[in-house]
PDB file of C-alpha atoms in Angstrom:
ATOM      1  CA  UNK M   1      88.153  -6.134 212.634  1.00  0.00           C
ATOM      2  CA  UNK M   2      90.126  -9.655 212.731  1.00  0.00           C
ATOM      3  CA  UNK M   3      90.128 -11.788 209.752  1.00  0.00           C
ATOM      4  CA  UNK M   4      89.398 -15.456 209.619  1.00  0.00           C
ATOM      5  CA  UNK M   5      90.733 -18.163 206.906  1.00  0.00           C
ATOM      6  CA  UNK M   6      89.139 -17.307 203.800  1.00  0.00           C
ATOM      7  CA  UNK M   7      85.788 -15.066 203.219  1.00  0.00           C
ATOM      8  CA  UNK M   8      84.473 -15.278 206.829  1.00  0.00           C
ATOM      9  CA  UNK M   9      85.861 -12.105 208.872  1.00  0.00           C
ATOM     10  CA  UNK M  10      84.953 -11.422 212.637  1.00  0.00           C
ATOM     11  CA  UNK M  11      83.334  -8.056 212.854  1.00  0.00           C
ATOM     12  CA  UNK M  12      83.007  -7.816 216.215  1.00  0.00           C
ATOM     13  CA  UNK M  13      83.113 -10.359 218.826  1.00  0.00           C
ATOM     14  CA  UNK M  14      80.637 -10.356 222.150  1.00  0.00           C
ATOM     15  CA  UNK M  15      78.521 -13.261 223.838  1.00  0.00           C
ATOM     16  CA  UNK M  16      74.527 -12.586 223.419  1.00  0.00           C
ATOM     17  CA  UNK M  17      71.562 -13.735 222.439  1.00  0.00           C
ATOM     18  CA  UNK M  18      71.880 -12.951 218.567  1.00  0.00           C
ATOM     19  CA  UNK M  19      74.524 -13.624 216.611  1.00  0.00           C
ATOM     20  CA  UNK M  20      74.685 -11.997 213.329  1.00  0.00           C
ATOM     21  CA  UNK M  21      76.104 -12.585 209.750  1.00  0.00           C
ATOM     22  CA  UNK M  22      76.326  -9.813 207.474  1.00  0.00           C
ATOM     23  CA  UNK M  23      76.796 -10.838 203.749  1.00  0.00           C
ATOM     24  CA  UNK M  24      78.578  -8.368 201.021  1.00  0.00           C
ATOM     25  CA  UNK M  25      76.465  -6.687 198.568  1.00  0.00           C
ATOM     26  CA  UNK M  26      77.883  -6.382 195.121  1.00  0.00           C
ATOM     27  CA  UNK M  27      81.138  -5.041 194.744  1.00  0.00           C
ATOM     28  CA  UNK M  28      81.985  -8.056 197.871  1.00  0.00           C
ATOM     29  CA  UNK M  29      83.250  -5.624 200.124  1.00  0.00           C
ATOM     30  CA  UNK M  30      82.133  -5.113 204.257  1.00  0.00           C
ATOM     31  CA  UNK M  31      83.589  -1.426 204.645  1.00  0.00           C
ATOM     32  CA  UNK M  32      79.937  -0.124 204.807  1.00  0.00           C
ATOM     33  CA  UNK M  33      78.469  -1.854 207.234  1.00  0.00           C
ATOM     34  CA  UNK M  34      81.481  -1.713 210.265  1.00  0.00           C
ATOM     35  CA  UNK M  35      78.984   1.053 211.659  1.00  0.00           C
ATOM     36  CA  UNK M  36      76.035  -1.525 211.454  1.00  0.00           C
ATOM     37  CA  UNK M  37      78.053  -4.452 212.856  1.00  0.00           C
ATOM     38  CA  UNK M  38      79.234  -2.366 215.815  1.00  0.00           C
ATOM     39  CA  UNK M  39      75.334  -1.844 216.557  1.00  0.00           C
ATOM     40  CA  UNK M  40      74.783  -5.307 216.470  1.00  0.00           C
ATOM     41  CA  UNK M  41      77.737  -6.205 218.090  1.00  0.00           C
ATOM     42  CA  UNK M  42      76.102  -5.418 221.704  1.00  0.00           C
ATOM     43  CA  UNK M  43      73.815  -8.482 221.430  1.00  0.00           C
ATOM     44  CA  UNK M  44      76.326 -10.760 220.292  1.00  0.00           C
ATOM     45  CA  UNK M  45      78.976 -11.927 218.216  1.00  0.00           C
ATOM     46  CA  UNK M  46      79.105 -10.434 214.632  1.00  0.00           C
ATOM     47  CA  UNK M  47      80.562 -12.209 211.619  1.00  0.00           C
ATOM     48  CA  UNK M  48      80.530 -11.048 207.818  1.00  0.00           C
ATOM     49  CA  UNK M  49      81.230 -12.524 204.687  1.00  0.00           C
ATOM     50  CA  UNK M  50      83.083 -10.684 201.982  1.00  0.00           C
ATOM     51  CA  UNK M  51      82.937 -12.492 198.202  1.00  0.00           C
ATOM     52  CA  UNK M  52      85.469 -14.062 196.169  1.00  0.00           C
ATOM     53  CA  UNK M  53      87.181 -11.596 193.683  1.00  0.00           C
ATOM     54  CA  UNK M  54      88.628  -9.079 196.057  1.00  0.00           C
ATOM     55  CA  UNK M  55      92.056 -10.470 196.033  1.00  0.00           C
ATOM     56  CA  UNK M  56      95.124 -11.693 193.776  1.00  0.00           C
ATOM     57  CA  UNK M  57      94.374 -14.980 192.225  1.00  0.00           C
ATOM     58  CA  UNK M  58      90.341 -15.055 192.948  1.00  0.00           C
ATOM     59  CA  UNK M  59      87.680 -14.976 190.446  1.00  0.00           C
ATOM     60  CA  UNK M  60      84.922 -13.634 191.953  1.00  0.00           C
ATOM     61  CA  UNK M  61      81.325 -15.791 191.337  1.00  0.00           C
ATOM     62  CA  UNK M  62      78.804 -15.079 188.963  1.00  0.00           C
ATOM     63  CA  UNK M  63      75.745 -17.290 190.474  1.00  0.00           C
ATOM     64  CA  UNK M  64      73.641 -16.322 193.493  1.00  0.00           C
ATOM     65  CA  UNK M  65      72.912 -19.826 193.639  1.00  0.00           C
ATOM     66  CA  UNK M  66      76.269 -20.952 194.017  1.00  0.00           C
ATOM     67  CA  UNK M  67      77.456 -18.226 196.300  1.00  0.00           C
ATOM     68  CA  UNK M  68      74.755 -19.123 198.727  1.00  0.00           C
ATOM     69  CA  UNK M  69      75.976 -22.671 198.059  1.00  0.00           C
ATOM     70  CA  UNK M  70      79.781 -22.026 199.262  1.00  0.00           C
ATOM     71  CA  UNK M  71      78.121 -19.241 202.156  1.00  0.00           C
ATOM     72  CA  UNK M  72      76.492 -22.258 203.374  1.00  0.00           C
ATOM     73  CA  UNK M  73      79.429 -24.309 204.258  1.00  0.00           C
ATOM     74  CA  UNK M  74      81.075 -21.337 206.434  1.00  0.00           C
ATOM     75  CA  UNK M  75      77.716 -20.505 207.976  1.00  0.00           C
ATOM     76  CA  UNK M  76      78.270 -24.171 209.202  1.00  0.00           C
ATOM     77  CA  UNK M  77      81.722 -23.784 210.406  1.00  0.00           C
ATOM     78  CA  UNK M  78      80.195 -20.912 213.075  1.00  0.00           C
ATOM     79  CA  UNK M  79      79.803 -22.254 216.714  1.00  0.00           C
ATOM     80  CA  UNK M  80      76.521 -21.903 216.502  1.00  0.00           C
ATOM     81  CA  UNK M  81      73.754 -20.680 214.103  1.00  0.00           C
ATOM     82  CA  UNK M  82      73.478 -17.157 213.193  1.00  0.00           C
ATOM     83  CA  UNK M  83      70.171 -15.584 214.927  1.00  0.00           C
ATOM     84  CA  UNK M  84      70.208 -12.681 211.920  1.00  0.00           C
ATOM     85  CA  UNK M  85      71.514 -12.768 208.276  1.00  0.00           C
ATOM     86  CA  UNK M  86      71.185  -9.575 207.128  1.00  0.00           C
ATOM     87  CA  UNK M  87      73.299  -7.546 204.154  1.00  0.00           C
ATOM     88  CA  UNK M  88      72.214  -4.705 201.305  1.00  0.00           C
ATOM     89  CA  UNK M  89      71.473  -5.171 197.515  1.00  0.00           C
ATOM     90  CA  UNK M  90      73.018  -8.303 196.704  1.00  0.00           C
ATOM     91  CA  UNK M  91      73.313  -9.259 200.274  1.00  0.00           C
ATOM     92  CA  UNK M  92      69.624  -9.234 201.374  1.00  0.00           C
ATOM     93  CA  UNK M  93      69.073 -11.369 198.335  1.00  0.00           C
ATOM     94  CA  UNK M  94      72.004 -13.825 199.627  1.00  0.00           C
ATOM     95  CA  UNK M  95      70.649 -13.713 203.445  1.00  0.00           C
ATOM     96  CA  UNK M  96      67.089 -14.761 202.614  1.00  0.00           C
ATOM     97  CA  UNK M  97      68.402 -17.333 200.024  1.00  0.00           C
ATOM     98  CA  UNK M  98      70.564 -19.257 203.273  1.00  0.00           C
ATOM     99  CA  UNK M  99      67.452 -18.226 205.937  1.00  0.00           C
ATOM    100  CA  UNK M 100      65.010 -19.682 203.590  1.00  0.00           C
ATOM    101  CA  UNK M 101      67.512 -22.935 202.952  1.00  0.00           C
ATOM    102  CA  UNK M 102      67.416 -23.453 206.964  1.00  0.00           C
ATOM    103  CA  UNK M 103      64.127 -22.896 206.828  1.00  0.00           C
ATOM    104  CA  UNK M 104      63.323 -25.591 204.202  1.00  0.00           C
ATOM    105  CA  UNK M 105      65.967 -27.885 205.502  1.00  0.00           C
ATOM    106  CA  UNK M 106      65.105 -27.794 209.273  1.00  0.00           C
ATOM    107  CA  UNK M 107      67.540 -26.674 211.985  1.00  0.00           C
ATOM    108  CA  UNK M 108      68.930 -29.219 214.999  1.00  0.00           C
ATOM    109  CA  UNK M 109      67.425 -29.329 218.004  1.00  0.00           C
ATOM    110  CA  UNK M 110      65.291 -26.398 218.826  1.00  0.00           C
ATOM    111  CA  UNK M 111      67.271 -23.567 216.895  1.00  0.00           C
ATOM    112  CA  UNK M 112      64.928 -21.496 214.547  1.00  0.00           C
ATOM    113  CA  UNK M 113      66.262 -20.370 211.174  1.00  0.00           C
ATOM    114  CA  UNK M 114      67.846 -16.699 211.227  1.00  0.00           C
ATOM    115  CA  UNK M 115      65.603 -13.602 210.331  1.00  0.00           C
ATOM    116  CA  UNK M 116      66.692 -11.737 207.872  1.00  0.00           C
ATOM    117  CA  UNK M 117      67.388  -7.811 206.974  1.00  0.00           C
ATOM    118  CA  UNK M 118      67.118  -6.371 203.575  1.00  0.00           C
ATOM    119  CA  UNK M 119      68.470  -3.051 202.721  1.00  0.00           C
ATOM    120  CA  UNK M 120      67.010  -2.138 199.745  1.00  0.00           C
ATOM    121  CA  UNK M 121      67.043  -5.437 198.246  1.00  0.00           C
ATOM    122  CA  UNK M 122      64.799  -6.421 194.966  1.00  0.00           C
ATOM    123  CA  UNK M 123      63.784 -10.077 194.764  1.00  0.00           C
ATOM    124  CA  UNK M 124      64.059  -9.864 190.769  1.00  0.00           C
ATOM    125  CA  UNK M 125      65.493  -6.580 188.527  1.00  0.00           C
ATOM    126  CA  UNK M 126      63.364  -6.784 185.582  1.00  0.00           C
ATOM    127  CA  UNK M 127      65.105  -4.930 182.305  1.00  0.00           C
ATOM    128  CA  UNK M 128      63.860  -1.280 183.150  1.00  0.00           C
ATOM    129  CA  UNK M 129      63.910  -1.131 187.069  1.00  0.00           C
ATOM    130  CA  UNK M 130      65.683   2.122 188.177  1.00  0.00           C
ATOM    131  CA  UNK M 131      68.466   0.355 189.573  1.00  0.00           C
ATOM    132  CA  UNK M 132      69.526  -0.935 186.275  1.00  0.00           C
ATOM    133  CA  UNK M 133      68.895   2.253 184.204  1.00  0.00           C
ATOM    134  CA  UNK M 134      71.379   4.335 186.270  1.00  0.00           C
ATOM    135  CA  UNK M 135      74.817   3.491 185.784  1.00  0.00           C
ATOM    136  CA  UNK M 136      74.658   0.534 188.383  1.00  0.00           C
ATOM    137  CA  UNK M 137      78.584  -0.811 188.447  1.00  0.00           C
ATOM    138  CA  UNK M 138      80.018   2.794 187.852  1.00  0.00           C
ATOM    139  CA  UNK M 139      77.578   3.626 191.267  1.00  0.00           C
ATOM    140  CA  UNK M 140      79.069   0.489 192.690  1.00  0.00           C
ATOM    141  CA  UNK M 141      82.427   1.222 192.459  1.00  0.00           C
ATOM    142  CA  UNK M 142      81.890   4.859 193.665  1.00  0.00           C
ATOM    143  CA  UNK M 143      79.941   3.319 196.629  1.00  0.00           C
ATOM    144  CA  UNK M 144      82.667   1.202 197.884  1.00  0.00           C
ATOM    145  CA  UNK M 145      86.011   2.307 196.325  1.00  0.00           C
ATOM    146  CA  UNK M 146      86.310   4.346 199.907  1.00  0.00           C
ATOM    147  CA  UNK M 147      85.343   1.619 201.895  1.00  0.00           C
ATOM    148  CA  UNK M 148      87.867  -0.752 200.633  1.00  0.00           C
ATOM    149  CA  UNK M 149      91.360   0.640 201.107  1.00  0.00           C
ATOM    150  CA  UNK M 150      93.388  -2.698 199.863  1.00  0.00           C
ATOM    151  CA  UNK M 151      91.613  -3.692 197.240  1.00  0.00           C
ATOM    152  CA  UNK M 152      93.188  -3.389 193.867  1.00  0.00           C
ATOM    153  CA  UNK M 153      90.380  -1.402 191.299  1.00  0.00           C
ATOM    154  CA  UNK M 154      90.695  -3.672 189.098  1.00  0.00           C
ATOM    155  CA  UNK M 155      89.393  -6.326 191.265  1.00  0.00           C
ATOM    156  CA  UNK M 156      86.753  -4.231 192.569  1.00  0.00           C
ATOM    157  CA  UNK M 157      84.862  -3.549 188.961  1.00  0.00           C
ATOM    158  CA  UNK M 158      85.399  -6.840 187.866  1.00  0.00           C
ATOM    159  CA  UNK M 159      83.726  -8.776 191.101  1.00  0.00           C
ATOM    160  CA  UNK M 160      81.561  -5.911 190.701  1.00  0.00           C
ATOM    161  CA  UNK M 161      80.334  -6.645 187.123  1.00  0.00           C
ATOM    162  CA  UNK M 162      80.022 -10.523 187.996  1.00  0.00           C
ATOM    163  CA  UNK M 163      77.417  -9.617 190.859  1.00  0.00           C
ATOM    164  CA  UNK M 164      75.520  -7.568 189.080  1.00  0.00           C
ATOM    165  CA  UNK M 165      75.590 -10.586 186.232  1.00  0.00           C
ATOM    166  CA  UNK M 166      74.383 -12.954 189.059  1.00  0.00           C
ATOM    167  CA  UNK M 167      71.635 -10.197 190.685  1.00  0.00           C
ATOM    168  CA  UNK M 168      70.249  -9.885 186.806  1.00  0.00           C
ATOM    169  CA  UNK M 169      69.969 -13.512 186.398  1.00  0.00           C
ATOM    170  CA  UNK M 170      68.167 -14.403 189.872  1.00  0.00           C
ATOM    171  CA  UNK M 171      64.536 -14.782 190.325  1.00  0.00           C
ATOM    172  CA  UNK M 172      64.052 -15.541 194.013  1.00  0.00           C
ATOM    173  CA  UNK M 173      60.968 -18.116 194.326  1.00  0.00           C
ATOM    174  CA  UNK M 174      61.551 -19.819 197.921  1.00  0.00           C
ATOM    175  CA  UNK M 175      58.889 -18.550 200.140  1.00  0.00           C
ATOM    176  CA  UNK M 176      59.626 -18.240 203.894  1.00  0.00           C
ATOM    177  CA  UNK M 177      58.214 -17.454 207.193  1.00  0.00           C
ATOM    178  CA  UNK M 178      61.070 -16.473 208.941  1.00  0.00           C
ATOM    179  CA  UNK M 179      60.532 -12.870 210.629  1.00  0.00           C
ATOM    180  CA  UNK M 180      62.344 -10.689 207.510  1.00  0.00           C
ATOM    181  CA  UNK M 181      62.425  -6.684 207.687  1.00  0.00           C
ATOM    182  CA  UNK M 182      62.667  -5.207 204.480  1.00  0.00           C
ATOM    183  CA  UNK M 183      64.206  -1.217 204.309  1.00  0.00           C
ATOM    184  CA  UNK M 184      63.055  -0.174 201.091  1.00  0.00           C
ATOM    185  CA  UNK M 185      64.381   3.273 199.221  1.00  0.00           C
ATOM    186  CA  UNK M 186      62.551   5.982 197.243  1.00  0.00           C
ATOM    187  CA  UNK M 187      62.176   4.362 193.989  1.00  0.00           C
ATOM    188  CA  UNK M 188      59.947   3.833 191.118  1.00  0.00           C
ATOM    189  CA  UNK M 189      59.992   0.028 191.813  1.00  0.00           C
ATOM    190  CA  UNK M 190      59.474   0.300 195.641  1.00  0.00           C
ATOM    191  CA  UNK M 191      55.990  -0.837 195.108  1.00  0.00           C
ATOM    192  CA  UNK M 192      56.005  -3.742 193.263  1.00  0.00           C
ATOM    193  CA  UNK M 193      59.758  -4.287 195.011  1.00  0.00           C
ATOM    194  CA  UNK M 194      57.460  -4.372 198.337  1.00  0.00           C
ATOM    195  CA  UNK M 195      54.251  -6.220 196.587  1.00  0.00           C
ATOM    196  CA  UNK M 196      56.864  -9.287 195.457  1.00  0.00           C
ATOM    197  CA  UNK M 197      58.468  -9.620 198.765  1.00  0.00           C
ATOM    198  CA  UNK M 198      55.226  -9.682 200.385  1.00  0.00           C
ATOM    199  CA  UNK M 199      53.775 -12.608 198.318  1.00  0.00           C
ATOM    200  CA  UNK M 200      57.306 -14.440 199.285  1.00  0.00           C
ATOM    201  CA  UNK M 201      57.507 -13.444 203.227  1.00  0.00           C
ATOM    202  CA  UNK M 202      54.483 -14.501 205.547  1.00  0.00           C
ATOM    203  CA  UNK M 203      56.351 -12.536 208.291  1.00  0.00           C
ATOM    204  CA  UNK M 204      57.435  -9.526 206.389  1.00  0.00           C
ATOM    205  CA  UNK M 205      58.015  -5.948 208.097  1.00  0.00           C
ATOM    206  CA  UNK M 206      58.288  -3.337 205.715  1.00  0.00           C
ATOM    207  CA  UNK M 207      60.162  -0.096 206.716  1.00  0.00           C
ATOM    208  CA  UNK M 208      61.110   3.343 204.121  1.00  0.00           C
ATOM    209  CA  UNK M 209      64.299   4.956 203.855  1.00  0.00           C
ATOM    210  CA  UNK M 210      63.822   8.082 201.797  1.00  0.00           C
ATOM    211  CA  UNK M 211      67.125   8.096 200.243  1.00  0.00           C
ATOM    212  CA  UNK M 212      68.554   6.489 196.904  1.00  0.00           C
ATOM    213  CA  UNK M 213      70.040   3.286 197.079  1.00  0.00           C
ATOM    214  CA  UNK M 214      73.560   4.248 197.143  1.00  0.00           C
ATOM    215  CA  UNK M 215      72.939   6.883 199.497  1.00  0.00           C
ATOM    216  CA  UNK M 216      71.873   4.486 202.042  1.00  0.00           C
ATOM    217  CA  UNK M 217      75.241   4.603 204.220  1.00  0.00           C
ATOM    218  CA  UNK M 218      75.728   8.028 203.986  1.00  0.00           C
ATOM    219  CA  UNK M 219      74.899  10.551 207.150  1.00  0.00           C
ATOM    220  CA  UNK M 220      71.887  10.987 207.883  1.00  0.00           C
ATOM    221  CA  UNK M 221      70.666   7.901 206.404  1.00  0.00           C
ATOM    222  CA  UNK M 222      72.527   5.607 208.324  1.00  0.00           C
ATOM    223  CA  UNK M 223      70.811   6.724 211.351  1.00  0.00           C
ATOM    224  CA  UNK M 224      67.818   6.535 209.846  1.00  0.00           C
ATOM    225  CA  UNK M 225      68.527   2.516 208.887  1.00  0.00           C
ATOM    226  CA  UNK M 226      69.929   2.226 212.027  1.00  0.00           C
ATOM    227  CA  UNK M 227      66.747   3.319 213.557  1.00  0.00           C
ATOM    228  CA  UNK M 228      64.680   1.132 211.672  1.00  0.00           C
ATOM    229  CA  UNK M 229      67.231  -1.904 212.237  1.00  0.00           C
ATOM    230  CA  UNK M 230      67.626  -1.420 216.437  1.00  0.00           C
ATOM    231  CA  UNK M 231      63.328  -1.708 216.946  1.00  0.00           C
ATOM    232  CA  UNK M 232      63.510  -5.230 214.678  1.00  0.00           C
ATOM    233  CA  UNK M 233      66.587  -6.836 216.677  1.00  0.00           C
ATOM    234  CA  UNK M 234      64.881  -6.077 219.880  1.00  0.00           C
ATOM    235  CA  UNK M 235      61.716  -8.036 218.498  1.00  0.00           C
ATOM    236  CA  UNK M 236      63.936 -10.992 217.918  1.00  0.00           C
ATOM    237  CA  UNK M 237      65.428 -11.039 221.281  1.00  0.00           C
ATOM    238  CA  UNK M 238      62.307 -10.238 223.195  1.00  0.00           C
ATOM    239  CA  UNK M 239      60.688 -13.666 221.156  1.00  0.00           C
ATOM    240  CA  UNK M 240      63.931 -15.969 221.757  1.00  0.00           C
TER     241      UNK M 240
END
């Protein structure tokens, strides 16, 4: 894994048909998904985009709105567009946000907006969804501390604490019809977590993991996710 100037990294470089981004959850770490991006990786070039926060002298953003401001500017500094924005948690929330910018905005030439993956993301956590009831930033830090040899603690929890600060505030609201799968966990909320996204996404494929949502990159679920991603990707290259 190479690392460009700044937040964008290269996880794994290959010419294709679909390029890929895959944005951080909270936390702002990429350690979980190097299994993901290698999958990807066979139909094209991967790039991800860890968040501010993780190193000396960062403060790490507390605004979805903002962060998919500054993601913006490096998804522009690619070669060319991404064909998937995809990410978990915070992530999926950040991928449809750009996707349904592009979307809005219109793309040059003849170069559709991305689809997007969601892993287990919730368009809005209302006070008592489960997520929010169980610990979320000590879960967080469990999640990734692993994952993210080089990264002081300290800086962890506290870019931690400001996602979760951004996730709480967000209401997503732009509708899209950008093909989007959704990978939704066991859950209480994984109803009305599916209901919302449906009245958002026109082009919305809905897949279960049974697992919890920090379980999600742990054996066997992985495959699982994997198995549920591979099927979607080869949609999006059979349509190009």
């Amino acid at each position: 894994m190479s690392e460009e100037p700044g937040l964008l990294m290269t996880l794994g470089r290959r010419s294709g048909p679909l390029d890929t981004v895959l944005i951080h959850p909270a936390g702002g770490g990429l350690g979980q998904y190097l299994r993901l991006a290698r999958r990807l990786a066979r139909h094209g070039t991967v790039h991800g985009i860890r968040a501010a926060g993780l190193l000396p002298g960062e403060r790490p953003e507390r605004s979805v709105p903002r962060m998919a401001a500054a993601y913006r500017e490096l998804l522009d500094r690619l070669p060319r567009p991404p064909a998937l924005l995809a990410g978990w948690s915070l992530g999926g929330i950040l991928a449809w946000e750009l996707a349904a910018q592009a979307a809005a905005a219109g793309n040059a030439g003849d170069t559709p907006p991305p689809a997007v993956v969601m892993i287990d993301s919730h368009p809005e956590l209302e006070p008592d969804n489960a997520l929010l009831r169980s610990h979320p930033l000590d879960s967080i830090e469990h999640s990734v501390s692993g994952l993210s040899s080089g990264f002081e603690p300290a800086l962890l929890r506290s870019t931690a604490a400001a996602h979760l600060t951004a996730a709480r505030a967000h209401r997503v609201r732009q509708p899209s019809d950008t093909p989007t799968l959704l990978l939704a966990c066991a859950s209480p909320d994984r109803e009305a977590q599916i209901a919302r996204w449906r009245s958002l996404a026109t082009r919305l494929t809905v897949r279960d993991l049974n697992c919890g949502h920090f379980e999600i990159f742990t054996p066997p679920h992985q495959d699982e996710l994997l198995g549920h991603v591979q099927p979607f990707v080869d949609g999006l290259i059979a349509a190009r």
